[in-house]
Each structure stands twice: as C-alpha cells, then as structure tokens.
CSV table of C-alpha atoms in Angstrom, one decimal:
chain,number,residue,atom,x,y,z
D,75,MET,CA,-41.6,64.2,-43.8
D,76,ALA,CA,-37.9,63.5,-43.9
D,77,ASN,CA,-37.9,62.5,-40.2
D,78,GLU,CA,-41.2,60.6,-40.3
D,79,ILE,CA,-40.9,57.0,-39.3
D,80,VAL,CA,-42.2,54.6,-42.0
D,81,LYS,CA,-44.8,52.3,-40.7
D,82,TYR,CA,-45.7,48.8,-41.7
D,83,GLU,CA,-49.1,49.9,-43.0
D,84,GLN,CA,-47.4,52.3,-45.4
D,85,VAL,CA,-45.4,49.5,-46.9
D,86,LYS,CA,-48.0,46.8,-47.2
D,87,ASP,CA,-50.3,49.2,-49.1
D,88,LYS,CA,-47.7,49.6,-51.8
D,89,ILE,CA,-46.7,45.9,-52.4
D,90,ILE,CA,-48.1,44.5,-55.6
D,91,VAL,CA,-47.7,41.1,-57.2
D,92,LEU,CA,-45.8,41.1,-60.5
D,93,ARG,CA,-45.0,37.9,-62.4
D,94,GLY,CA,-46.1,36.0,-59.3
D,95,GLU,CA,-43.8,37.8,-56.9
D,96,PRO,CA,-44.5,40.5,-54.3
D,97,VAL,CA,-42.6,43.7,-55.3
D,98,LEU,CA,-42.4,47.4,-54.8
D,99,LEU,CA,-42.1,49.8,-57.7
D,100,ASP,CA,-39.2,52.2,-57.8
D,101,ALA,CA,-41.5,55.2,-57.4
D,102,ASP,CA,-43.0,53.7,-54.2
D,103,VAL,CA,-39.6,52.7,-52.9
D,104,ALA,CA,-38.4,56.3,-53.4
D,105,GLN,CA,-41.5,57.7,-51.6
D,106,LEU,CA,-40.9,55.4,-48.7
D,107,TYR,CA,-37.3,56.3,-48.5
D,108,GLY,CA,-38.1,60.0,-48.8
D,109,VAL,CA,-36.0,60.5,-52.0
D,110,GLU,CA,-36.8,61.1,-55.7
D,111,THR,CA,-37.2,58.1,-57.9
D,112,ARG,CA,-34.1,59.1,-59.9
D,113,VAL,CA,-32.0,58.7,-56.7
D,114,VAL,CA,-33.2,55.1,-56.3
D,115,ASN,CA,-32.5,54.3,-59.9
D,116,GLN,CA,-29.1,56.0,-59.8
D,117,ALA,CA,-28.2,53.9,-56.8
D,118,VAL,CA,-29.0,50.8,-58.8
D,119,LYS,CA,-27.2,52.1,-61.9
D,120,ASN,CA,-24.1,52.9,-59.8
D,121,ASN,CA,-24.0,49.5,-58.2
D,122,PRO,CA,-24.9,46.9,-60.9
D,123,ASP,CA,-23.0,44.1,-59.1
D,124,LYS,CA,-25.3,44.4,-56.1
D,125,PHE,CA,-28.4,43.8,-58.2
D,126,PRO,CA,-28.1,40.4,-60.0
D,127,GLU,CA,-30.9,38.8,-61.9
D,128,GLY,CA,-34.0,38.3,-59.8
D,129,PHE,CA,-33.4,41.4,-57.6
D,130,LEU,CA,-35.1,43.8,-60.1
D,131,ILE,CA,-37.9,43.4,-62.6
D,132,PRO,CA,-38.0,45.9,-65.4
D,133,LEU,CA,-41.7,46.4,-66.3
D,134,THR,CA,-42.8,46.0,-69.9
D,135,LEU,CA,-45.0,48.7,-71.4
D,136,SER,CA,-48.1,46.4,-71.0
D,137,GLU,CA,-47.2,45.7,-67.3
D,138,LYS,CA,-46.8,49.5,-66.8
D,139,LYS,CA,-50.3,50.1,-68.2
D,140,GLU,CA,-51.8,47.3,-66.1
D,141,VAL,CA,-50.4,48.6,-62.8
D,142,ILE,CA,-51.5,52.2,-63.7
D,143,LYS,CA,-55.0,50.9,-64.4
D,144,ASN,CA,-55.2,48.7,-61.2
D,145,PHE,CA,-53.4,50.9,-58.6
D,146,ASP,CA,-54.7,54.5,-58.3
D,147,HIS,CA,-51.6,55.7,-56.4
D,148,LEU,CA,-49.5,54.8,-59.5
D,149,GLU,CA,-51.4,57.0,-61.9
D,150,SER,CA,-48.6,59.6,-62.1
D,151,LEU,CA,-46.5,56.9,-63.9
D,152,LYS,CA,-48.8,57.3,-66.9
D,153,PHE,CA,-46.9,60.4,-67.9
D,154,SER,CA,-43.4,59.0,-67.4
D,155,PRO,CA,-41.5,58.1,-70.6
D,156,VAL,CA,-39.6,55.4,-68.6
D,157,ASN,CA,-41.1,52.1,-67.6
D,158,PRO,CA,-40.8,51.5,-63.9
D,159,THR,CA,-38.5,49.0,-62.2
D,160,ALA,CA,-39.9,46.6,-59.6
D,161,PHE,CA,-37.8,45.7,-56.6
D,162,THR,CA,-38.1,42.1,-55.3
D,163,GLU,CA,-37.6,41.5,-51.6
D,164,SER,CA,-33.9,40.7,-52.3
D,165,GLY,CA,-33.5,43.9,-54.3
D,166,LEU,CA,-35.0,45.9,-51.5
D,167,TYR,CA,-32.6,44.4,-49.0
D,168,MET,CA,-29.7,45.2,-51.3
D,169,LEU,CA,-30.9,48.8,-51.8
D,170,ALA,CA,-30.9,49.2,-48.0
D,171,THR,CA,-27.2,48.6,-48.0
D,172,ILE,CA,-26.7,51.6,-50.4
D,173,LEU,CA,-29.2,54.2,-49.1
D,174,LYS,CA,-28.0,55.3,-45.7
D,175,SER,CA,-30.0,57.5,-43.4
D,176,PRO,CA,-32.2,57.1,-40.3
D,177,ARG,CA,-35.3,57.1,-42.6
D,178,ALA,CA,-33.7,54.5,-44.8
D,179,THR,CA,-33.1,52.3,-41.8
D,180,GLN,CA,-36.7,52.7,-40.6
D,181,THR,CA,-38.0,52.0,-44.1
D,182,THR,CA,-36.0,48.9,-44.4
D,183,LEU,CA,-37.2,47.6,-41.1
D,184,ALA,CA,-40.8,48.2,-42.2
D,185,ILE,CA,-40.2,46.5,-45.5
D,186,ILE,CA,-38.6,43.5,-43.8
D,187,ARG,CA,-41.5,43.2,-41.3
D,188,THR,CA,-44.1,43.3,-44.2
D,189,PHE,CA,-42.4,40.6,-46.2
D,190,VAL,CA,-42.0,38.4,-43.2
D,191,GLN,CA,-45.7,38.7,-42.5
D,192,ILE,CA,-46.5,37.7,-46.1
D,193,ARG,CA,-44.2,34.7,-46.0
D,194,GLU,CA,-45.6,33.6,-42.6
D,195,LEU,CA,-49.2,33.8,-44.1
D,196,ALA,CA,-48.2,31.7,-47.1
D,197,ARG,CA,-46.6,29.0,-44.8
D,198,THR,CA,-49.6,28.9,-42.5
D,199,MET,CA,-52.0,28.6,-45.4
D,200,GLN,CA,-49.9,25.8,-46.9
D,201,SER,CA,-49.9,24.0,-43.5
D,202,VAL,CA,-53.7,24.0,-43.3
D,203,GLY,CA,-53.9,21.6,-46.3
D,204,GLN,CA,-51.4,19.3,-44.6
D,205,ALA,CA,-53.0,19.4,-41.1
D,206,GLU,CA,-54.0,15.9,-39.9
D,207,ASP,CA,-56.7,16.7,-37.4
D,208,GLU,CA,-59.5,19.2,-37.1
D,209,ALA,CA,-58.1,20.9,-34.0
D,210,GLN,CA,-54.9,21.6,-35.8
D,211,LYS,CA,-56.7,22.9,-38.9
D,212,LYS,CA,-58.8,25.2,-36.8
D,213,SER,CA,-55.8,26.5,-35.0
D,214,LEU,CA,-54.0,27.1,-38.3
D,215,LEU,CA,-57.1,28.8,-39.8
D,216,ARG,CA,-57.3,31.0,-36.7
D,217,LYS,CA,-53.6,31.9,-37.1
D,218,SER,CA,-54.1,32.6,-40.8
D,219,GLY,CA,-57.0,34.9,-40.1
D,220,GLU,CA,-54.9,36.9,-37.6
D,221,LEU,CA,-52.1,37.1,-40.2
D,222,ILE,CA,-54.5,38.2,-42.9
D,223,GLY,CA,-55.8,40.8,-40.5
D,224,ASP,CA,-52.3,42.0,-39.9
D,225,VAL,CA,-51.4,42.1,-43.6
D,226,ILE,CA,-54.6,43.7,-44.8
D,227,GLY,CA,-55.7,46.0,-42.0
D,228,ALA,CA,-53.8,46.3,-38.9
D,229,GLN,CA,-55.6,49.5,-37.9
D,230,LEU,CA,-58.9,47.7,-37.5
D,231,ASP,CA,-60.1,45.5,-34.6
D,232,THR,CA,-61.5,42.0,-35.4
D,233,THR,CA,-65.0,41.7,-34.1
D,234,SER,CA,-65.5,38.1,-35.3
D,235,THR,CA,-64.2,35.5,-37.6
D,236,GLU,CA,-65.9,32.7,-39.6
D,237,THR,CA,-64.2,29.7,-41.2
D,238,GLU,CA,-65.8,27.4,-43.7
D,239,ILE,CA,-64.0,24.3,-45.0
D,240,GLU,CA,-65.3,22.5,-48.1
D,241,LEU,CA,-63.8,19.2,-49.4
D,242,ASN,CA,-64.3,18.3,-53.0
D,243,PHE,CA,-62.6,15.0,-54.1
D,244,ALA,CA,-59.1,15.7,-52.7
D,245,VAL,CA,-59.4,19.4,-53.3
D,246,VAL,CA,-59.5,21.6,-50.2
D,247,LYS,CA,-61.3,24.9,-50.5
D,248,ILE,CA,-60.9,27.2,-47.6
D,249,LYS,CA,-63.0,30.3,-47.0
D,250,HIS,CA,-62.0,32.5,-44.1
D,251,LYS,CA,-63.9,35.6,-43.4
D,252,VAL,CA,-62.6,38.2,-41.0
D,253,ILE,CA,-65.1,40.8,-39.9
D,254,ARG,CA,-63.5,44.0,-38.7
D,255,GLY,CA,-64.7,47.2,-37.1
D,256,LYS,CA,-62.9,50.5,-36.7
D,257,ASN,CA,-60.8,51.2,-33.6
D,258,ASP,CA,-62.5,53.4,-31.1
D,259,LYS,CA,-59.1,54.2,-29.6
C-alpha cells in the first residue's frame, strides 16, 4: 500500500462539500497519503504559519455527526473523541509542502487534478447561462456532460447523453443526463 499510486478516482470519492466548499477530511487525507491521521494533524500543529484562516475548517460536533450520517466511509469517526478537521484546496496544497515522499507527491498530483476538474465543471456550467446562441450552449452542455462523467465516474463509458433546457421567465433550468455503461475492457 505504501508504494501504491493514488489515482484520481480515489480522491474524488472522498471530496465532500462543507460550508459550501469542497474539502477533504483529515482522516481521508491521511489515508490518501498513507499515514495515520495523527501524522497529518501533527504536521499542521508543527507548522501553524503555513495554515492561515481558510486553509483548514475545524468541524463542529453537529457537522461531524452529519458527515458520519451521510458518508459511510467516515463511520469510524463516530468513535473519535476529536472533531475532524477539513482541508480546503489551499490547505491541501500547503500540506503537500510538508509531507515529503513519493506517495505524497502522487497524492498531491491526484488531488490537484481532481480540484481542477471540479473548477472547470463550475466554469463550464456558469458559461452555459451566458451563452448567446444555441450551438454554443449545446457545445458547453456537451463539455459539461463530459466533465460530469470525469468527476463522477471515470471508470464507466458513456453510451448516450440527453440534454433538456427549460426557460422560465429569465430563469434557466438545465437538466443533463449522462447514461453510462460499465467498461468491457
């Protein structure tokens, strides 16, 4: 496990949205880096100047209960007397400057790729509402469908897509369905 290369899929499955921001919890960060959670938290504690406000989000007790309830892989946190800490994208980049190993490098690359995909999807979806002609909208919707497929399930092949645009008095509602089938490879 220590020499295992961390893949994009392993990272994207662990990203959660907390207070409106995509984050990774300390326990997931530790698992991805192949270390114990205490090692990650000790690195933060030993380098407080590298983690200014906005780089880390300490969870409240109610937020801890909510993530345990909504994410099965975090059930082990139920028994921890300590509330987890969430790393924002900036916090993860800073952590990468502290944890040094081949696995840390691979993990950081996978994390960066994942967050780039999420940002690109957000930009593309925002552009759809600003598109001036139907051809441009269709192109952006196709691109957003591909990005959604990358972010949600890269291990599956798209067999078809369907896009529906509904306009309601200056409100644009977009529904994009991606139908996927398992790889036969």
